[in-house]
Short mmCIF file of C-alpha atoms in Angstrom, two decimals:
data_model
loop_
_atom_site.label_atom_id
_atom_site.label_comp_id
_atom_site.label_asym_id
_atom_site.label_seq_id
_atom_site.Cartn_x
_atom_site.Cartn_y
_atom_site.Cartn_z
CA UNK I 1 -28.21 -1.39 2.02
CA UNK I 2 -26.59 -4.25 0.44
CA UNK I 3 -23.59 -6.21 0.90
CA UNK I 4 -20.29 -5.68 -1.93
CA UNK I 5 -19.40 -8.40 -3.34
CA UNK I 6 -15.82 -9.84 -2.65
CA UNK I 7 -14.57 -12.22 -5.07
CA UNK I 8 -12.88 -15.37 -3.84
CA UNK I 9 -10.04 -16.14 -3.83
CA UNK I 10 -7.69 -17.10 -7.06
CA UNK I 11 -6.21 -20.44 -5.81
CA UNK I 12 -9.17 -22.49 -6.49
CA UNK I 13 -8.16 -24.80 -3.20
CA UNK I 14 -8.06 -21.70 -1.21
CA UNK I 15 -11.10 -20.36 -2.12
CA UNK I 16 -12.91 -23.91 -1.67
CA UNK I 17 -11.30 -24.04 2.03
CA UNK I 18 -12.56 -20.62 2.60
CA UNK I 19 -15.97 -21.93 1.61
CA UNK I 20 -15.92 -24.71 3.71
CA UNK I 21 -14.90 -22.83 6.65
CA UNK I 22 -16.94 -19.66 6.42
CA UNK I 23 -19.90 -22.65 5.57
CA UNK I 24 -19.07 -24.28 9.05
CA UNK I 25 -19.33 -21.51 11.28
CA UNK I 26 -23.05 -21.26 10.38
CA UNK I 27 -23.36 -24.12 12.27
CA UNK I 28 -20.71 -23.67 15.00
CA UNK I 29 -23.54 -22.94 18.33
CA UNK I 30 -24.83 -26.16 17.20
CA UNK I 31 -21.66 -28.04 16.92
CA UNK I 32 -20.48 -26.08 20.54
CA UNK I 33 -24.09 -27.14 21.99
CA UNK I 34 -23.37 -30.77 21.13
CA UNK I 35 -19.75 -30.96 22.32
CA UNK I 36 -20.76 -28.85 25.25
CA UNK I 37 -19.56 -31.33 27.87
CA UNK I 38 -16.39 -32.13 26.70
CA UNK I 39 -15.32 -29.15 25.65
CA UNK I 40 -16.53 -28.08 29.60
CA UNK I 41 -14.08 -30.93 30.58
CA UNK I 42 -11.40 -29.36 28.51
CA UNK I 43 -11.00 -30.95 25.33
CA UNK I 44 -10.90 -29.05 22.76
CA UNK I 45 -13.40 -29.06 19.58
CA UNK I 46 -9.99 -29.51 17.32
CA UNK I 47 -9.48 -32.57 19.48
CA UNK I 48 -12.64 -33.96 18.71
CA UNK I 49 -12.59 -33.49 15.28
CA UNK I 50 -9.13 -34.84 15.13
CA UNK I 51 -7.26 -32.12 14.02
CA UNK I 52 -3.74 -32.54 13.04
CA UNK I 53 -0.71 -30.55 13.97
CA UNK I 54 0.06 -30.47 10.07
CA UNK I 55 -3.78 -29.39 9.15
CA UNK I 56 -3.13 -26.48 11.92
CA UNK I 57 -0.22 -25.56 10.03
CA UNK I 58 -1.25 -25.47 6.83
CA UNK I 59 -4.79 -23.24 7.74
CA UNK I 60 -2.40 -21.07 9.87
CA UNK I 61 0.14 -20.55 6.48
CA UNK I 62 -2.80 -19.75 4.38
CA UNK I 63 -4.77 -17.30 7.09
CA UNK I 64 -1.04 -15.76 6.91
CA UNK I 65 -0.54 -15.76 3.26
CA UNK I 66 -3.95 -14.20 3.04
CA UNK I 67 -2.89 -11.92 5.61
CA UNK I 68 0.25 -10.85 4.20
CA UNK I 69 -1.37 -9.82 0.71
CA UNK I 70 -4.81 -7.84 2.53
CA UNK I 71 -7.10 -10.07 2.12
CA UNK I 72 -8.48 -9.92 5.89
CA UNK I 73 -11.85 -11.10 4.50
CA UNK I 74 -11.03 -14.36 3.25
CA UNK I 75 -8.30 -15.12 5.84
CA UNK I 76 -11.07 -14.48 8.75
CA UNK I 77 -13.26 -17.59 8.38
CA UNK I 78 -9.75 -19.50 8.49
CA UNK I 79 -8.64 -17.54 11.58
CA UNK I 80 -11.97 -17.58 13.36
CA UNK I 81 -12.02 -21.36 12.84
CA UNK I 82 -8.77 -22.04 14.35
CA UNK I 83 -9.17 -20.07 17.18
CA UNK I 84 -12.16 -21.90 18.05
CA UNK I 85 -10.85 -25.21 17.50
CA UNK I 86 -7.79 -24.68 19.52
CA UNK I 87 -8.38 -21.72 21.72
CA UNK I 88 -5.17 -22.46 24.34
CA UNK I 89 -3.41 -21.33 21.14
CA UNK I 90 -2.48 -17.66 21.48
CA UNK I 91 -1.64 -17.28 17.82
CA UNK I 92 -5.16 -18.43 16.22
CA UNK I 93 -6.61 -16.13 18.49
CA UNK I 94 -4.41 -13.12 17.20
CA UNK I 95 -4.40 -13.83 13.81
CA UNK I 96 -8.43 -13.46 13.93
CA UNK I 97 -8.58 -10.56 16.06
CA UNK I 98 -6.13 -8.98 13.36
CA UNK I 99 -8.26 -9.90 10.77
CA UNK I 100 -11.49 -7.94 12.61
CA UNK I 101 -9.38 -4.92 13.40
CA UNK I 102 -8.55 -4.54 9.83
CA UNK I 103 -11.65 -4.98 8.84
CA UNK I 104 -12.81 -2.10 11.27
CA UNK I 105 -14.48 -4.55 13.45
CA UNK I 106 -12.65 -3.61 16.88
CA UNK I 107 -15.01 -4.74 19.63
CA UNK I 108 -14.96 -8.44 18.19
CA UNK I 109 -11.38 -7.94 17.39
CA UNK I 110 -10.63 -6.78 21.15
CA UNK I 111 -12.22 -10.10 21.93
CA UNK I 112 -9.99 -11.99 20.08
CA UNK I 113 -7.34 -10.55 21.72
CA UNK I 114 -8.29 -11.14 24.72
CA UNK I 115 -8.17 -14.70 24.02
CA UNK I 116 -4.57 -13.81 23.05
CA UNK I 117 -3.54 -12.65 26.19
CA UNK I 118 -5.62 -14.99 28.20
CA UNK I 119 -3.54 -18.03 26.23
CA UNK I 120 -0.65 -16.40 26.78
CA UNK I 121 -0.04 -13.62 29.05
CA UNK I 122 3.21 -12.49 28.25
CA UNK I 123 1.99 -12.05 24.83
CA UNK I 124 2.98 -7.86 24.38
CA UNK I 125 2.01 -7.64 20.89
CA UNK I 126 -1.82 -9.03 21.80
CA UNK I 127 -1.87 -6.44 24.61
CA UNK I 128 -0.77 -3.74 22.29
CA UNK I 129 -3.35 -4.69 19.65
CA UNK I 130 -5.96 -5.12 22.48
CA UNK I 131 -5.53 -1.72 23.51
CA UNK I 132 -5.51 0.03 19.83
CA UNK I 133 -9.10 -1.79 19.94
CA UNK I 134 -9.94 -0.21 23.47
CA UNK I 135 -8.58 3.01 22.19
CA UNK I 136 -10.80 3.07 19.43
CA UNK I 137 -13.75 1.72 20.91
CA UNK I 138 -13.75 4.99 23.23
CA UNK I 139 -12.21 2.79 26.06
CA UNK I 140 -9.30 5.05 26.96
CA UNK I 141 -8.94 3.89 30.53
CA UNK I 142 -8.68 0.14 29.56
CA UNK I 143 -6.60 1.07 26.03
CA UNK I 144 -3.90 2.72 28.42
CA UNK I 145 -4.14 0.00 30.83
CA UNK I 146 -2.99 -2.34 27.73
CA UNK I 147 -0.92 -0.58 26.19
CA UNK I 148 1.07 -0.79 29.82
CA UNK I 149 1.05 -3.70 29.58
CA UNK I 150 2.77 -4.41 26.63
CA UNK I 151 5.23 -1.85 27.61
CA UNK I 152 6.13 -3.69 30.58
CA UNK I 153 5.95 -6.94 28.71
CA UNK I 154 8.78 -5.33 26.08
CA UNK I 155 10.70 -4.45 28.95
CA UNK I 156 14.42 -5.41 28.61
CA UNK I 157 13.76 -7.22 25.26
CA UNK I 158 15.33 -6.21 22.39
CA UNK I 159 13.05 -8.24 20.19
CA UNK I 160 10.47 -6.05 21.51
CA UNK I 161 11.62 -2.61 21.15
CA UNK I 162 9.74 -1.46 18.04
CA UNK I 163 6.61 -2.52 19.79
CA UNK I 164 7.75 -1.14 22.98
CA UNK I 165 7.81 2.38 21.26
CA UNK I 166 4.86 2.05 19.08
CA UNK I 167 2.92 1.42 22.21
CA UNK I 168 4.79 4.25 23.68
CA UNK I 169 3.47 6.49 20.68
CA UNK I 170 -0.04 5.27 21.09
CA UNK I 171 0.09 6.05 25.25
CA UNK I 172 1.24 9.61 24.31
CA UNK I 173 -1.73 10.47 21.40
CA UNK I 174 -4.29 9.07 24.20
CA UNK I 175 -2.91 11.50 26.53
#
């Protein structure tokens, strides 16, 4: 079987990031290996690469972009890298695990979500995801255990209602 080819994409400074990036996490054990005791210590790898507030924003806006017009593929090596140079940040961690789910990869995705709710707890739409990843993985036990959770998360929130019921919706069909 071979792999389809997926061409970049159009922005030529996109599709060099997205080369760089997908390049670098070839060699991410070895840069993790090497950074092993400070990132034990709790520094982060962003931290020790120097990573700017602005550079975060700008990957995150492009993983987004990318996001926003389907192309999953190309936003994942942007995703997967901020996650794992900032993993306290619930977002990166999302925004990657979307990326998987999309493209059909749900036990890696539920993994990334994970992260999500471990960074932040109260995150409802990360537990929601997380169990649409459990549910399809087979994991019906766990998926309903998740998707109570983001029910109870979207409690009382109006912000949250849409979610709320979706999640709802999803509980039901596992029934």
């Amino acid at each position: 079987m071979h792999a389809t080819y997926i061409h970049p994409p159009s922005d030529p400074d996109v599709a060099h990031i997205v080369a760089t990036l997908t390049d670098s996490l070839e060699t991410l054990p070895q840069v993790l290996e090497q950074c092993r005791t400070q990132l034990e210590q709790g520094v982060t790898l962003g931290e020790l690469r120097g990573i700017t507030r602005e550079e975060y924003a700008a990957l995150y806006c492009m993983a987004s972009d990318l996001c926003d017009v389907g192309d999953f593929h190309h936003a994942l090596p942007i995703a997967l890298q901020l996650a794992v140079n900032n993993p306290f940040e619930s977002r990166y961690a999302f925004i990657a695990g979307a990326c998987l789910q999309r493209l059909g990869h749900h036990d890696r995705a539920a993994t990334m979500y994970a992260l999500a709710c471990d960074a932040d707890p109260d995150d409802a739409a990360a537990a929601f995801r997380l169990g649409e990843c459990m549910a399809a993985l087979g994991h019906f036990e766990l998926a309903r255990d998740f998707l109570n959770r983001c029910i109870d998360l979207s409690y009382g929130n109006c912000d949250r209602w849409r979610l709320q019921d979706l999640a709802k919706a999803r509980l039901e069909s596992l029934a």
